[in-house]
Short mmCIF file of C-alpha atoms and ligand atoms in Angstrom, two decimals:
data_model
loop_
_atom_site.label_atom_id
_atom_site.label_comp_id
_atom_site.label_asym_id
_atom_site.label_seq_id
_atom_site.Cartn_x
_atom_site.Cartn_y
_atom_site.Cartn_z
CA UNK A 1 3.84 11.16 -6.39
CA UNK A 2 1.80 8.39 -7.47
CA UNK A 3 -1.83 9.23 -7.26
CA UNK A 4 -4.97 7.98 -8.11
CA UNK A 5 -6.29 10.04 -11.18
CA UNK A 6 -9.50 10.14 -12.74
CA UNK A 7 -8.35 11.50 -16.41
CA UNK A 8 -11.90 11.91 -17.68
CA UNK A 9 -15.33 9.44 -17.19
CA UNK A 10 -15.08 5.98 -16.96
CA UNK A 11 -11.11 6.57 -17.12
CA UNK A 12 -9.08 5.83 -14.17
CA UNK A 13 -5.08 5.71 -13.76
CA UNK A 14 -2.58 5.06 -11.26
CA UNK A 15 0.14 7.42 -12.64
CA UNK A 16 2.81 10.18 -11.38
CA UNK A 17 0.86 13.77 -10.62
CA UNK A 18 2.10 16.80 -8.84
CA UNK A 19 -0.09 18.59 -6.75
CA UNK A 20 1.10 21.53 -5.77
CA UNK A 21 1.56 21.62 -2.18
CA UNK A 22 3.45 23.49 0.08
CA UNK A 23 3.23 22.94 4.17
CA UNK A 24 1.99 26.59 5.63
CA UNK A 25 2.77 27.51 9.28
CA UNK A 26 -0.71 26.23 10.46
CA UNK A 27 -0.89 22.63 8.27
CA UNK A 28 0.38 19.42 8.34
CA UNK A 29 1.70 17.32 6.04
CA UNK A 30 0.14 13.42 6.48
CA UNK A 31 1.16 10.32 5.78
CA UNK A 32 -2.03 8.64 3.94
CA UNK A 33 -2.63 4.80 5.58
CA UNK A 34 -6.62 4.11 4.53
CA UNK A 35 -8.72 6.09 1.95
CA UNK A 36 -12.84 4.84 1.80
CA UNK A 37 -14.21 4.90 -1.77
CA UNK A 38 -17.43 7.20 -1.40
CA UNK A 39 -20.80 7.20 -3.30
CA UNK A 40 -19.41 10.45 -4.97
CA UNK A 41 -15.72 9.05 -5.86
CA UNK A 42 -17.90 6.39 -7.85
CA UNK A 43 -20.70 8.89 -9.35
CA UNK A 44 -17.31 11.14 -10.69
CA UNK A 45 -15.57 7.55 -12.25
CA UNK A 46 -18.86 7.13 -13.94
CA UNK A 47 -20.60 10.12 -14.87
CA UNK A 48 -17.58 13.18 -14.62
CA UNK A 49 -20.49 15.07 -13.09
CA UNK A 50 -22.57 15.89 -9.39
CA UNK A 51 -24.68 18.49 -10.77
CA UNK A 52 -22.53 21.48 -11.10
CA UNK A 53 -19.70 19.86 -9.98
CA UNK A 54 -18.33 19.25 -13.19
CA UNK A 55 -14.90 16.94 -14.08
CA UNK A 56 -12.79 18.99 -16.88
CA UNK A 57 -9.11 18.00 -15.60
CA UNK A 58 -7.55 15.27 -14.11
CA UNK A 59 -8.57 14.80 -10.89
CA UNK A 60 -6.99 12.46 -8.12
CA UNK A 61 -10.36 10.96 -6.25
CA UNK A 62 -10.64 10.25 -2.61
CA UNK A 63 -11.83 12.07 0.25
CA UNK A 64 -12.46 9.76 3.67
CA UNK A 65 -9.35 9.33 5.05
CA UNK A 66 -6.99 8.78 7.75
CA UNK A 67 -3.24 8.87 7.95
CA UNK A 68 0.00 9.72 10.43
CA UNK A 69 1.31 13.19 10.49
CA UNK A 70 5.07 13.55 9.20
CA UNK A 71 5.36 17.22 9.62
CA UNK A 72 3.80 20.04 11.27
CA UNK A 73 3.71 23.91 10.40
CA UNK A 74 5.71 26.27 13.02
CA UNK A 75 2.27 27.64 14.05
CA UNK A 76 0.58 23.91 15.28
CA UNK A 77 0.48 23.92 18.66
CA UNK A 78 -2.21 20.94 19.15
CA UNK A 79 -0.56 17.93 16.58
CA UNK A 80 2.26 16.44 16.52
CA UNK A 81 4.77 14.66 13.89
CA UNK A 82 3.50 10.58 14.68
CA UNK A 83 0.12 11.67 15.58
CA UNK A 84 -2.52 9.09 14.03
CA UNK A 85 -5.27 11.38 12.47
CA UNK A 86 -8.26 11.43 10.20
CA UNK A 87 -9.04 14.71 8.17
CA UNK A 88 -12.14 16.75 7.56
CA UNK A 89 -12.17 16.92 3.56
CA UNK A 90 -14.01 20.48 3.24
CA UNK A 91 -11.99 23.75 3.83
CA UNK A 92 -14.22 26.93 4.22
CA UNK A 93 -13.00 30.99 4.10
CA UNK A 94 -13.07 31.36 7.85
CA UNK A 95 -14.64 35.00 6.86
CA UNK A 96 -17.24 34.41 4.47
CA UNK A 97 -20.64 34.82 5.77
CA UNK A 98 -21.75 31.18 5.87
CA UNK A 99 -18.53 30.29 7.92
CA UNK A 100 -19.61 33.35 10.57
CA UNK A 101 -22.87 32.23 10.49
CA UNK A 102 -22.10 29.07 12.20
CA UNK A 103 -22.73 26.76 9.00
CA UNK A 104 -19.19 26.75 7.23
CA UNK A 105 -20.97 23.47 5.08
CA UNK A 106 -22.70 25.70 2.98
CA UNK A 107 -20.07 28.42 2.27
CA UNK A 108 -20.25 28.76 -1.60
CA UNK A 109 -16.03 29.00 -1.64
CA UNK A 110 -15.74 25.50 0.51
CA UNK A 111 -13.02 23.68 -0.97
CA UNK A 112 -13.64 19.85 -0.70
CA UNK A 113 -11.21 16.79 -1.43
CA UNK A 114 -11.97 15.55 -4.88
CA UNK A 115 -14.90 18.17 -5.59
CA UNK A 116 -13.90 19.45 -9.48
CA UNK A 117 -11.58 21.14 -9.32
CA UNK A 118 -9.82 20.03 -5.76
CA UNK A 119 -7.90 16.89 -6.14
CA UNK A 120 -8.71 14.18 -3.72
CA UNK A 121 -6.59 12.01 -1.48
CA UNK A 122 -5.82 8.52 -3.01
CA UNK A 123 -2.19 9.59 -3.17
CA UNK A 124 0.55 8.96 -0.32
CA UNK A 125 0.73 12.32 1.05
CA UNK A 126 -1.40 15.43 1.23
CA UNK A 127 -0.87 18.63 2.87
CA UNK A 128 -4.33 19.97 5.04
CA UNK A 129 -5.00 22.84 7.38
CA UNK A 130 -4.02 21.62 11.01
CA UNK A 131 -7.77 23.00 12.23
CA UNK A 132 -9.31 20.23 9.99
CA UNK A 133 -6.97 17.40 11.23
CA UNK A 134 -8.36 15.61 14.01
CA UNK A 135 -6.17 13.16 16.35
CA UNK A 136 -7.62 9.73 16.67
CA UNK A 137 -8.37 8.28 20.12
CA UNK A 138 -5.78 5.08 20.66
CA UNK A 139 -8.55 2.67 20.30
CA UNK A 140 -9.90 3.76 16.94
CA UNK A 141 -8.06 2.00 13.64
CA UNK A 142 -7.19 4.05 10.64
CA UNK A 143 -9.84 2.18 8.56
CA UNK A 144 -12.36 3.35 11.36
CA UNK A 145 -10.76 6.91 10.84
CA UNK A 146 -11.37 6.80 7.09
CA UNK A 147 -15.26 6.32 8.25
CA UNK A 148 -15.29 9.56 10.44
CA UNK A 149 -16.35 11.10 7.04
CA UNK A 150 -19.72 9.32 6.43
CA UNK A 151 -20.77 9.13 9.99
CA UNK A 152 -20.38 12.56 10.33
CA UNK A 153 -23.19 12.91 7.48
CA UNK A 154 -25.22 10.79 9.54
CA UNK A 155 -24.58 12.46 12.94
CA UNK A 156 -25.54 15.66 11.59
CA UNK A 157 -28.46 14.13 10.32
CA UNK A 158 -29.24 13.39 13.88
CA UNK A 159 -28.63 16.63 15.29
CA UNK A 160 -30.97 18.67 12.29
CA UNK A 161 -33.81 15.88 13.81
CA UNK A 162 -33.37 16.64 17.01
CA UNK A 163 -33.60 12.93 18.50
CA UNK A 164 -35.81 12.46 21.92
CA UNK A 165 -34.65 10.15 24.30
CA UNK A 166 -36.62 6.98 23.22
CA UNK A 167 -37.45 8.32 20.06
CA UNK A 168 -38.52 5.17 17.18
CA UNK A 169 -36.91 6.19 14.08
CA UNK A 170 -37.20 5.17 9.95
CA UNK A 171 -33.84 5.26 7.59
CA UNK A 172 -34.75 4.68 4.18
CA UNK A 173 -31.69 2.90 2.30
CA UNK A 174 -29.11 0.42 4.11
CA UNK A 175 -25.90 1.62 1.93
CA UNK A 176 -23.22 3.26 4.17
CA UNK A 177 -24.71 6.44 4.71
CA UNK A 178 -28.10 5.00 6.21
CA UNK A 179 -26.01 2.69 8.09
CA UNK A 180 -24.38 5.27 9.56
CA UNK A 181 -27.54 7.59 10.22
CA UNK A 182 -28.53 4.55 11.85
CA UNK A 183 -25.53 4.45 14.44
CA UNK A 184 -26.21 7.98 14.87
CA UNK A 185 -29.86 7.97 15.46
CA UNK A 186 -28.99 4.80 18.51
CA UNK A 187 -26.50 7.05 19.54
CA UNK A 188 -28.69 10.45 20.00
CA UNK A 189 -31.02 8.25 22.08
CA UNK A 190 -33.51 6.94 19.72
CA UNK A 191 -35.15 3.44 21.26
CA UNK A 192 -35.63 1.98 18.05
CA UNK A 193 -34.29 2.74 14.24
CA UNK A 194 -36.77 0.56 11.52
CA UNK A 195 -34.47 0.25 8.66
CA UNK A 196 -35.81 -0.25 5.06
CA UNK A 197 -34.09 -1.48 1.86
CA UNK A 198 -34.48 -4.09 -0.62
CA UNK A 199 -31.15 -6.23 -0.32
CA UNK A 200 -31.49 -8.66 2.50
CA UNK A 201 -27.90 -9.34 3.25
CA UNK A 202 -27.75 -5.59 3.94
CA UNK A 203 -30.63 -5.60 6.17
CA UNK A 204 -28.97 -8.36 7.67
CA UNK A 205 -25.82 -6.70 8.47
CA UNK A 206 -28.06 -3.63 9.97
CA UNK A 207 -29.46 -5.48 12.28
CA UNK A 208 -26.52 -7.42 13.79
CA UNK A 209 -25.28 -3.80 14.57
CA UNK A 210 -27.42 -3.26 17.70
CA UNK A 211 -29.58 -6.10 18.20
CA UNK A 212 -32.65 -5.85 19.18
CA UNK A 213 -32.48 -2.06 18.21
CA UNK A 214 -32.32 -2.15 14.56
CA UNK A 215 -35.50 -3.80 12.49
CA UNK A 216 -34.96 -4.60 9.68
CA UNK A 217 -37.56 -4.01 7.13
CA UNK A 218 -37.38 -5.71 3.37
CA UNK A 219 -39.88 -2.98 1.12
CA UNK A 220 -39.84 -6.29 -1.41
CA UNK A 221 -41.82 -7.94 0.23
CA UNK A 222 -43.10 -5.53 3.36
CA UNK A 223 -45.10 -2.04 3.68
CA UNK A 224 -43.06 0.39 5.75
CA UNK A 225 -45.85 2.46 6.73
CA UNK A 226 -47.66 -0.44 7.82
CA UNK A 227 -44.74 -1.97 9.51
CA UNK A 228 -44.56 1.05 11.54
CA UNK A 229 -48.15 1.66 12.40
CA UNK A 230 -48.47 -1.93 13.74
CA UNK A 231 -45.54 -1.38 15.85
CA UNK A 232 -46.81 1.82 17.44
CA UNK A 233 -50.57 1.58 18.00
CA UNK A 234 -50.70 3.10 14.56
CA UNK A 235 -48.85 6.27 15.37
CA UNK A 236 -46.04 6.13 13.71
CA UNK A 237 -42.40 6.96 13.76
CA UNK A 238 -41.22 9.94 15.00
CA UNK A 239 -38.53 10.88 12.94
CA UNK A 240 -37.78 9.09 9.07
CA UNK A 241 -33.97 10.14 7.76
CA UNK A 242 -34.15 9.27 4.12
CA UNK A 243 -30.81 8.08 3.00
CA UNK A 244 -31.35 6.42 -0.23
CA UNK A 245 -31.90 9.14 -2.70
CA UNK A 246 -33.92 6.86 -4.79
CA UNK A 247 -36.96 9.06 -5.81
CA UNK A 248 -39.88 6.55 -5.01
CA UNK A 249 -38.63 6.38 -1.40
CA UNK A 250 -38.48 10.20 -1.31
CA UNK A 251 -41.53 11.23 -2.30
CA UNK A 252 -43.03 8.24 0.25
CA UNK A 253 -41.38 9.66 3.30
CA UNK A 254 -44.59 10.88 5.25
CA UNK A 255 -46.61 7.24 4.86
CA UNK A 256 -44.93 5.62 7.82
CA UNK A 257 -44.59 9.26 9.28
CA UNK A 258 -46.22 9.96 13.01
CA UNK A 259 -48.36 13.82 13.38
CA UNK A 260 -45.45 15.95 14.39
CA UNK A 261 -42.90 13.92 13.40
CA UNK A 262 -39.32 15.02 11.41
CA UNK A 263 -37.98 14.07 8.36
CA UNK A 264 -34.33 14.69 7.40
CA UNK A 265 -33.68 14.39 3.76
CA UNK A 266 -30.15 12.75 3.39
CA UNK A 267 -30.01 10.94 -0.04
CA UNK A 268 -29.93 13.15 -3.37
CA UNK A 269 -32.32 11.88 -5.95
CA UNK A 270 -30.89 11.96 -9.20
CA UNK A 271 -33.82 14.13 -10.42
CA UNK A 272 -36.52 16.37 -8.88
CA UNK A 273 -38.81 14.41 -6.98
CA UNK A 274 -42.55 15.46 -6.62
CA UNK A 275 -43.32 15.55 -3.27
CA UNK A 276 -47.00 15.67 -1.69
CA UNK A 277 -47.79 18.55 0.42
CA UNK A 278 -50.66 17.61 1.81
CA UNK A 279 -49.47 14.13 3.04
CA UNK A 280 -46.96 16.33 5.21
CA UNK A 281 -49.31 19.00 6.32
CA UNK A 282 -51.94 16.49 7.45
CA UNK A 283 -49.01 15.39 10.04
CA UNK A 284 -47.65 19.11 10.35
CA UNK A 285 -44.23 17.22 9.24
CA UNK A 286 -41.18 19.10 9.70
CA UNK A 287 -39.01 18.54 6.82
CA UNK A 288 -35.14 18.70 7.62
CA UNK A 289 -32.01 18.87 4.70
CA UNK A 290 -28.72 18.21 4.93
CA UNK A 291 -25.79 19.31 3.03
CA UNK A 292 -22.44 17.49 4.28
CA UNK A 293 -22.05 19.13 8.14
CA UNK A 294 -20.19 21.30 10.23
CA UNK A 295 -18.02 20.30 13.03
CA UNK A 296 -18.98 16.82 13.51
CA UNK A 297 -15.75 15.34 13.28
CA UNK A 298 -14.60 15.80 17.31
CA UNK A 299 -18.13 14.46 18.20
CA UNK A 300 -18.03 11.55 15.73
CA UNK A 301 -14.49 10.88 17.73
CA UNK A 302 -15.97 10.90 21.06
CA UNK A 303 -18.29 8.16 20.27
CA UNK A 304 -16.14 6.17 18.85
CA UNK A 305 -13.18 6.52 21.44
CA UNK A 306 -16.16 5.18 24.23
CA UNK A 307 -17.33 2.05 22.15
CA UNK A 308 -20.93 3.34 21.67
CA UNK A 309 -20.46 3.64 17.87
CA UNK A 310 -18.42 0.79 16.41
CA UNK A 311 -17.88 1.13 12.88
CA UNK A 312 -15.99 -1.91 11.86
CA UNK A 313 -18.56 -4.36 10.93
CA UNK A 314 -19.52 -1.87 7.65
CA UNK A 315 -16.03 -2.08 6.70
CA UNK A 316 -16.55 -5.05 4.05
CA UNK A 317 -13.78 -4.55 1.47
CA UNK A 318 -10.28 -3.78 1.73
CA UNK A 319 -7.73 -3.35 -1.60
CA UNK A 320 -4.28 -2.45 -2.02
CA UNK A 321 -3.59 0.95 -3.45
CA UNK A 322 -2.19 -1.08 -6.23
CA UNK A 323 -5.48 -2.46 -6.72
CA UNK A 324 -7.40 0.92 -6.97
CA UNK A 325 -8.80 1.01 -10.41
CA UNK A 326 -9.82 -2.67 -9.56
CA UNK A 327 -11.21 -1.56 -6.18
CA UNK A 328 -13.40 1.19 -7.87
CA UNK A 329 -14.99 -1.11 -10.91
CA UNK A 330 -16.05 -2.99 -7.73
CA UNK A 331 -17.66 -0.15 -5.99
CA UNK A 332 -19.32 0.97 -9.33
CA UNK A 333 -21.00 -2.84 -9.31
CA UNK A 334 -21.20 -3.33 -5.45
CA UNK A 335 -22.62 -6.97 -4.47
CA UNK A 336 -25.70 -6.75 -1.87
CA UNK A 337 -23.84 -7.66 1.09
CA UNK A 338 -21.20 -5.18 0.93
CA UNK A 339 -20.97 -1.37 2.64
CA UNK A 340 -18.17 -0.07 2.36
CA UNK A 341 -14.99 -0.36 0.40
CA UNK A 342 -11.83 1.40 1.47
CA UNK A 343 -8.12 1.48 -0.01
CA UNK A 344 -4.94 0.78 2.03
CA UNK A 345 -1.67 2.68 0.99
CA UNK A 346 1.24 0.87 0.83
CA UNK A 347 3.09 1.27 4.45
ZN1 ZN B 24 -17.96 10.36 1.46
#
């Protein structure tokens, strides 16, 4: 099949590739209709390398996606063959400790859609366990489907802060991730979500997404901690999600910070970040990380199937799957006022 395959850094190819798949009794085979290009697709094209995960074969990339099932295994009892899906990328051992433990995320044997050495999705098929193949409510498009992926990221953001009804909220970075964590935060019953970042249109976009809910807060030219203090009586916000893994904004988190208050590391620096202790003990700061999630994906679903997430506005750019290597030298360069980029396989 024709696939997208990244040969080695900085090297992409649309070019024949087998596999190796073969449909068990409890997977599906799917039909792929809309793949998103991810932060980590990108990082791979350009650098072969996400920390350990190391590039040493050819790899097809890919791993938000959404598709129509054209076969089930004898065993599938909940899917059916026309079922419109979208597909949690990480497969666990259902026995190792992590996955009994309740956090299958972390299990050191997950295997994850274009994670060396698992080939992604950018190809017109792929077979996937039926347990990690969710059906799509009727009113939820396939390119919405493809975003199931990052807003899971941001829902279980959410969840590890433990949103309060009325809660006022900080994400740091307004690329698709803190968008999402955004949604999420809105949706777990935060009043408010103060979003920083330093490209306007983006901000922009943010705040058209629930108006009058989302601030938008340029750092170029604005302090967030001060922002925050003057909108709260100088208390501060109660939870800040840091989403841009840029290491200035990391090791800043606990400025516009209330006493109490959570913070949910999202973003991965690209290096260590020093990080003050004091600044968070002052505040008795509880400090959060996240590593993918676990069982978002029927959740993520559920909010989307009632209208009180809507993802299509951070849907910017669409390209052919003729267009790929095109479509990924524009996500390796993106323009401030786009989110996200996704890939449409031919019908
Ligand atoms: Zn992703």
């Amino acid at each position: 099949m024709q696939a997208l395959v990244l040969e080695e850094t900085k090297r992409l190819t649309l070019r024949d590739i087998d596999p190796h798949e073969t449909l068990g009794p409890r997977d599906v085979r799917i039909k792929i209709h809309t793949v998103g290009i991810c932060g980590s697709d990108v990082h791979y094209y350009q650098h072969g390398k996400i920390g350990p995960f190391v590039v040493k074969a050819p790899m097809i990339l890919g791993h938000e996606a959404a598709g129509t099932l054209v076969e089930v295994g004898r065993d599938v009892k909940h899917l059916k063959v026309g079922d419109r899906v979208c597909m949690e990328p990480g497969i666990p051992d259902p026995n190792s400790k992590a996955s009994r433990l309740g956090m299958y995320n972390l299990d050191p044997a997950v295997r994850f859609w274009a994670t060396p050495p698992v080939h992604g999705i950018l190809r017109p098929t792929a077979v996937h366990p039926a347990d990690f193949t969710f059906k799509l409510p009727d009113n939820v498009s396939f390119a919405e489907g493809a975003m199931v992926e990052p807003l899971a990221v941001g829902m279980h953001a959410a969840t590890k802060a433990q949103v309060k009804p009325g809660d006022v909220a900080v994400v740091v970075g307004a690329g698709p991730i803190g968008m999402v964590t955004t949604l999420a935060a809105l949706a777990a019953g935060c009043a408010r979500v103060y979003i920083a970042d330093v490209q306007q249109p983006k901000l922009d976009l943010a705040a058209s997404l629930v108006p009058g809910a989302v601030v938008p807060v340029n750092v170029k030219s604005q302090n967030l901690g001060q922002v925050l203090r003057d909108a709260t009586d100088g208390w501060g916000a109660d939870i800040v999600f840091e989403a841009s893994g840029n290491e200035r904004a990391a090791a800043g988190v606990f400025d516009p910070l209330a006493p109490g208050g959570r913070v949910v590391f999202i973003g991965m620096p690209g290096a260590p970040v020093p990080i003050d202790i004091v600044a968070a003990q002052v505040k008795e700061a509880r400090i959060e990380t996240i590593f993918r999630y676990a069982h978002v994906y029927p959740r993520a679903l559920g909010l989307m199937g009632s209208g009180k997430i809507n993802l299509k506005p951070l849907i910017t750019n669409r390209f052919a799957f003729s267009e790929s290597v095109k479509a990924f030298d524009f996500a390796s360069n993106m323009p401030a006022d786009a989110v996200k980029a996704q890939i449409e396989m031919p019908v």
